[in-house]
JSON list of C-alpha atoms in Angstrom, two decimals:
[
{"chain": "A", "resi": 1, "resn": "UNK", "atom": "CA", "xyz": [28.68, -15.27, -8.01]},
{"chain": "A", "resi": 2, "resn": "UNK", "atom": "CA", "xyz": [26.40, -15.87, -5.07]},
{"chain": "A", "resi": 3, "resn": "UNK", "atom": "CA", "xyz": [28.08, -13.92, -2.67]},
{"chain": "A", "resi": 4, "resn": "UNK", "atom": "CA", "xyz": [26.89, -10.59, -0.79]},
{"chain": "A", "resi": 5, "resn": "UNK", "atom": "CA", "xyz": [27.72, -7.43, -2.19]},
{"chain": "A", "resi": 6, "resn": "UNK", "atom": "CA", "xyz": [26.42, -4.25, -2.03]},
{"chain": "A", "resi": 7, "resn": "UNK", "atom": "CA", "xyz": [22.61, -4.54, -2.94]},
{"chain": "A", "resi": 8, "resn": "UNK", "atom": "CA", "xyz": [20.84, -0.94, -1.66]},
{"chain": "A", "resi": 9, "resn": "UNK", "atom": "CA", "xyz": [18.38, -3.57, 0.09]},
{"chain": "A", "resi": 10, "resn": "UNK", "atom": "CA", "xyz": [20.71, -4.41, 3.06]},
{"chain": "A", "resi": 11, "resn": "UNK", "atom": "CA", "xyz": [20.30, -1.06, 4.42]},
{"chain": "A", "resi": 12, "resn": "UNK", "atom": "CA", "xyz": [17.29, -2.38, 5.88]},
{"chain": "A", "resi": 13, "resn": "UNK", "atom": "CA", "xyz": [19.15, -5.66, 7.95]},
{"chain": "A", "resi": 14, "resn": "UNK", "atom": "CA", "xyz": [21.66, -3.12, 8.99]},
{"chain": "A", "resi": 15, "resn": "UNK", "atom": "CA", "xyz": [19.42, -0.85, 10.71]},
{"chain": "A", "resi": 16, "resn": "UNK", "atom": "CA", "xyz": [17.51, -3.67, 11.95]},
{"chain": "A", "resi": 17, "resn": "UNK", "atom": "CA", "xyz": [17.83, -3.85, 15.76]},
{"chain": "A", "resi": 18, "resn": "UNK", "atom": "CA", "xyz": [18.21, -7.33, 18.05]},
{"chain": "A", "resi": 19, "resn": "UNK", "atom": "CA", "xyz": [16.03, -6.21, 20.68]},
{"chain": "A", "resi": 20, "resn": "UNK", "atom": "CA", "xyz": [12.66, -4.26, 20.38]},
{"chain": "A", "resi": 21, "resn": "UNK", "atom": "CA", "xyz": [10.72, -2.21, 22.59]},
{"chain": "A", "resi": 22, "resn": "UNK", "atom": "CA", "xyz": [7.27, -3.39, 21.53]},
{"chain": "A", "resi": 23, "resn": "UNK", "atom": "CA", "xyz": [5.59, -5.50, 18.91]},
{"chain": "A", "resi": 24, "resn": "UNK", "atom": "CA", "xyz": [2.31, -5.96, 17.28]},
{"chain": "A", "resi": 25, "resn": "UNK", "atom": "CA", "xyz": [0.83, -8.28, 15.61]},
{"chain": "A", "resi": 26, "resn": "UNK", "atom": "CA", "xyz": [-1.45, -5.94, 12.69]},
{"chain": "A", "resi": 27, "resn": "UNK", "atom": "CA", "xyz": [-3.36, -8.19, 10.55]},
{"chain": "A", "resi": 28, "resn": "UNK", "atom": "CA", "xyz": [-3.60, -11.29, 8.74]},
{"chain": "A", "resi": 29, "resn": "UNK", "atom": "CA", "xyz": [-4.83, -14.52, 7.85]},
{"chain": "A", "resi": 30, "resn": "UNK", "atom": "CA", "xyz": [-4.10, -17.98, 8.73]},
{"chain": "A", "resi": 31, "resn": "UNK", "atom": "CA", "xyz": [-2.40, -19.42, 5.30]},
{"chain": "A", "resi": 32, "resn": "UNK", "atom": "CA", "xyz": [-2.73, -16.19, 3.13]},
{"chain": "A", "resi": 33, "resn": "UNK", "atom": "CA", "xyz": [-1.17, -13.30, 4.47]},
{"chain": "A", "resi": 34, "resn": "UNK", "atom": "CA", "xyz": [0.81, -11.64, 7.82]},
{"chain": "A", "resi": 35, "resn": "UNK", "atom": "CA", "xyz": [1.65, -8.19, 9.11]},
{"chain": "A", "resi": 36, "resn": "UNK", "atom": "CA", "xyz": [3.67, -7.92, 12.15]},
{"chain": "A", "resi": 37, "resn": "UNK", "atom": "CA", "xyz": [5.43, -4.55, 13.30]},
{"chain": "A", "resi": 38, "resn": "UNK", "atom": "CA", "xyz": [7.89, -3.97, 15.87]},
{"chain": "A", "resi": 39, "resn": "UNK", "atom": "CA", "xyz": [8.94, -0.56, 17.11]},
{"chain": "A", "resi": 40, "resn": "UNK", "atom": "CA", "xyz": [12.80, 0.13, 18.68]},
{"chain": "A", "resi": 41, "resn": "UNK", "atom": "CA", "xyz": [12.82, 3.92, 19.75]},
{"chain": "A", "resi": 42, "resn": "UNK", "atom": "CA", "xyz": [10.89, 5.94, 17.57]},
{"chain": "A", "resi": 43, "resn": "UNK", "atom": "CA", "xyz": [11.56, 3.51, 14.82]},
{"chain": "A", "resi": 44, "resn": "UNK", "atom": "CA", "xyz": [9.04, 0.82, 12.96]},
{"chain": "A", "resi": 45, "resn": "UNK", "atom": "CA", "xyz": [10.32, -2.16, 11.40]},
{"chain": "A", "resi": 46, "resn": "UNK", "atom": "CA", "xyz": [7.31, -3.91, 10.07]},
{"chain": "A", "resi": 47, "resn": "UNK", "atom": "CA", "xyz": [7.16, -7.66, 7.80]},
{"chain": "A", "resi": 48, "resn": "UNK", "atom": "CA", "xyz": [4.28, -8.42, 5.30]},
{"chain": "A", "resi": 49, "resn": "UNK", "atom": "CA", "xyz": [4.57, -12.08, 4.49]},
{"chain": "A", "resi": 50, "resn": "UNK", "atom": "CA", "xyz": [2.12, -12.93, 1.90]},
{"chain": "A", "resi": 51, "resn": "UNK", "atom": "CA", "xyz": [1.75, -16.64, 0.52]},
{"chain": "A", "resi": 52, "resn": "UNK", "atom": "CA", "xyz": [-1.44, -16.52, -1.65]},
{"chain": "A", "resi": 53, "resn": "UNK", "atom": "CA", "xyz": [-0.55, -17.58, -5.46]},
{"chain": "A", "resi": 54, "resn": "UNK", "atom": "CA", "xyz": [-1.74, -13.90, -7.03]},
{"chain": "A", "resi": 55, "resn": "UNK", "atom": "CA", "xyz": [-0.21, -10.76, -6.18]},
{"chain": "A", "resi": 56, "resn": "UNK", "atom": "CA", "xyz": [-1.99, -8.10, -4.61]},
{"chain": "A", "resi": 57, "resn": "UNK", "atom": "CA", "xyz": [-1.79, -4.58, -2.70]},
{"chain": "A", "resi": 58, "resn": "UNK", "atom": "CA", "xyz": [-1.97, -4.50, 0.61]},
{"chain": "A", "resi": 59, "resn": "UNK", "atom": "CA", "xyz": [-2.92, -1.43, 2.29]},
{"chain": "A", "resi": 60, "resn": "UNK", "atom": "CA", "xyz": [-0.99, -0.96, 5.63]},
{"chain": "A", "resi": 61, "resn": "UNK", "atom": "CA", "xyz": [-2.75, 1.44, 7.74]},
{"chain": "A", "resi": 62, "resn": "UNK", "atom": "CA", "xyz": [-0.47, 3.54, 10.07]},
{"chain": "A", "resi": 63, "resn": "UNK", "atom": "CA", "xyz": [-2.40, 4.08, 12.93]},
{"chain": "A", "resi": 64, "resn": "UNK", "atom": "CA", "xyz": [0.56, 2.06, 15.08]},
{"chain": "A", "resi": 65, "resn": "UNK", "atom": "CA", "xyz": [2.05, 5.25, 14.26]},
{"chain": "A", "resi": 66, "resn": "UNK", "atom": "CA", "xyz": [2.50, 8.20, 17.25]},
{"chain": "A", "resi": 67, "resn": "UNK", "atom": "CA", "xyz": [1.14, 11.80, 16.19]},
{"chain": "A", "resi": 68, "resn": "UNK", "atom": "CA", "xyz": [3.75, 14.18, 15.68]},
{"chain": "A", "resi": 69, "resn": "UNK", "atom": "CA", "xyz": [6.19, 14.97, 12.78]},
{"chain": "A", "resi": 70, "resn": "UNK", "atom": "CA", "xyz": [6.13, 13.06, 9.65]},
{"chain": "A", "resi": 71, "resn": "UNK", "atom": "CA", "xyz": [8.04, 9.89, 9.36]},
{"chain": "A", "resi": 72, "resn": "UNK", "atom": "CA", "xyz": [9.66, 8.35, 6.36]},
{"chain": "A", "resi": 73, "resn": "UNK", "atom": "CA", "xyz": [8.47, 5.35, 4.77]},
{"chain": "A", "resi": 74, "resn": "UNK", "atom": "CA", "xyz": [11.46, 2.94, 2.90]},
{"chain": "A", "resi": 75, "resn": "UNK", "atom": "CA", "xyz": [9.85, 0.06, 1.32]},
{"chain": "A", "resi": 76, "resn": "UNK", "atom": "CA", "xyz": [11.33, -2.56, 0.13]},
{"chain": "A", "resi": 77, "resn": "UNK", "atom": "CA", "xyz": [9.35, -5.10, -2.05]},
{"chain": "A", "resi": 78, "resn": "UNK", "atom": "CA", "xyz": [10.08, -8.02, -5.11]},
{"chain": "A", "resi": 79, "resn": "UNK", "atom": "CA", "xyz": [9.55, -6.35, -8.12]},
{"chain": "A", "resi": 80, "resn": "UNK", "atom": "CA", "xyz": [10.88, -9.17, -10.85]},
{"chain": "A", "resi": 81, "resn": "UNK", "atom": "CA", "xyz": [10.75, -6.73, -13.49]},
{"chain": "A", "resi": 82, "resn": "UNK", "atom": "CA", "xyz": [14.03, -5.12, -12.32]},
{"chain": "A", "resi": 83, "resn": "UNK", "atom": "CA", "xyz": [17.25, -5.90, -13.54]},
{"chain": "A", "resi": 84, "resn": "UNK", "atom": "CA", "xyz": [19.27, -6.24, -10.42]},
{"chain": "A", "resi": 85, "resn": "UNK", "atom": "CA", "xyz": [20.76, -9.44, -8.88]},
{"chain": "A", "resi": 86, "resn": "UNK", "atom": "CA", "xyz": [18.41, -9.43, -6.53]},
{"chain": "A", "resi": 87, "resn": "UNK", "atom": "CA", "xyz": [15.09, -7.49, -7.66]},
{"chain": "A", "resi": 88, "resn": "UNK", "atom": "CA", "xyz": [14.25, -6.12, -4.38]},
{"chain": "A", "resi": 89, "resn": "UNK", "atom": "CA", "xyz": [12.41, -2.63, -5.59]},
{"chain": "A", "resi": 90, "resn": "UNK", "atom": "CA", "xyz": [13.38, 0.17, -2.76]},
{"chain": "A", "resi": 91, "resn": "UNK", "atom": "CA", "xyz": [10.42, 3.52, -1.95]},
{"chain": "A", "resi": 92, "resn": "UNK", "atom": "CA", "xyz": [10.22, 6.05, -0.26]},
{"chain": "A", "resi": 93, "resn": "UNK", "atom": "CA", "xyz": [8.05, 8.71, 0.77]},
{"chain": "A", "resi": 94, "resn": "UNK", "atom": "CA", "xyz": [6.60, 10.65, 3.72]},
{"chain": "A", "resi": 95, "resn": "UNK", "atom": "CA", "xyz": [3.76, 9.31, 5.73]},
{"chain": "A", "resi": 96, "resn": "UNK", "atom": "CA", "xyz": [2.06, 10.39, 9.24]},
{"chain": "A", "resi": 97, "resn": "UNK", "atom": "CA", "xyz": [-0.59, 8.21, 11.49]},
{"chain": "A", "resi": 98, "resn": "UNK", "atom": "CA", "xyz": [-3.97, 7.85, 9.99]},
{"chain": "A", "resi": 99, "resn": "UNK", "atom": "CA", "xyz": [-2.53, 7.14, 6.47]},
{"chain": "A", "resi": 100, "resn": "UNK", "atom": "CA", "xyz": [-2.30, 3.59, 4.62]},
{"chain": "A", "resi": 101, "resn": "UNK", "atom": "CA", "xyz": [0.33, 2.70, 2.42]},
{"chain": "A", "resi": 102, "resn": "UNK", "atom": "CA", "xyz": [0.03, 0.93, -0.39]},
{"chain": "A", "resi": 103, "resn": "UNK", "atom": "CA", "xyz": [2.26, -1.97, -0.64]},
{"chain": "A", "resi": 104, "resn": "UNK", "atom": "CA", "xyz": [2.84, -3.90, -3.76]},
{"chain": "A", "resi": 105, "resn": "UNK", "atom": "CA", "xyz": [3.10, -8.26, -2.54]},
{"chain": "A", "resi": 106, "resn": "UNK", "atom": "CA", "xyz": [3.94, -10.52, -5.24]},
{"chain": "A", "resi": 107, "resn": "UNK", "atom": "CA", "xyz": [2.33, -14.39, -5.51]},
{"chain": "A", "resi": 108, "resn": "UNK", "atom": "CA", "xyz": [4.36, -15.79, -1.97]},
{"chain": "A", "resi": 109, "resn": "UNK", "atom": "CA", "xyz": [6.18, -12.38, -1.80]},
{"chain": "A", "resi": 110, "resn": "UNK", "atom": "CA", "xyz": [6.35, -10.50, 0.87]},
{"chain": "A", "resi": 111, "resn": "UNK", "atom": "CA", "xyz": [7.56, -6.44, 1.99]},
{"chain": "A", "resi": 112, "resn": "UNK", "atom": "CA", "xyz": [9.69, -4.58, 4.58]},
{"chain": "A", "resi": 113, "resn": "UNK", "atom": "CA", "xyz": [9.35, -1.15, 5.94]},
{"chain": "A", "resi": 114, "resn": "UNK", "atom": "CA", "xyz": [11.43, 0.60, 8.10]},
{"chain": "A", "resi": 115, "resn": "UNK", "atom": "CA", "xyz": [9.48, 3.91, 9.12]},
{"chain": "A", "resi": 116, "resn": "UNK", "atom": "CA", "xyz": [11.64, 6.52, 10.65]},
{"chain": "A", "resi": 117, "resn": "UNK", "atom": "CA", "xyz": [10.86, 10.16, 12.30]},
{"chain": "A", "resi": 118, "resn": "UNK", "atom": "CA", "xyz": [12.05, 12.90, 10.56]},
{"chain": "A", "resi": 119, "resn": "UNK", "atom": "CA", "xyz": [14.78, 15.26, 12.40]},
{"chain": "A", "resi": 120, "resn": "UNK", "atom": "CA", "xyz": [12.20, 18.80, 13.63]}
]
């Protein structure tokens, strides 16, 4: 029907803040791949746009991340093997500063992760 409904995916847009209190530009490569992160609080929002024509794993290292308690990690990434309107696959898990996270990128695919701290 084309319209929104109630995909698990827009979770992600409604946390999503207008305003950030920092941003950094991680990695990339002009015409194959970018990471960009931007942090709002104690929270990380960070885009993984990848446009080569094979898929690969990209290995996002968290050490934008502040020591302390662990954080948790929701991924969101294509996964056209789902049957779901929109085949957006959704992770999570717990991660701390120092670790990488291995994110599945489809051929010109991309990834979100929103990166929280977990309550003490």
């Amino acid at each position: 029907d084309g319209l929104i409904s109630d995909e698990p995916e827009l979770a992600f847009w409604d946390a999503l803040p207008t305003t950030w209190d920092e941003s950094r530009f991680l990695d990339g490569r002009i015409g194959e791949f970018a990471v960009v992160a931007r942090r709002r609080g104690t929270d990380w929002f960070v885009g993984i746009l990848h446009s080569g024509a094979v898929p690969r794993t990209y290995e996002l290292p968290l050490d934008f991340l502040t020591d302390g308690p662990p954080a948790t990690a929701t991924v969101y990434t294509d996964d056209p093997g789902l049957a779901t309107r929109t085949r957006v696959a959704i992770t999570t898990r717990a991660v701390r500063r120092g670790e990488r996270l291995s994110i599945p990128l489809q051929a010109q695919g991309g990834a979100a992760v929103r990166i929280t701290r977990v309550a003490p």
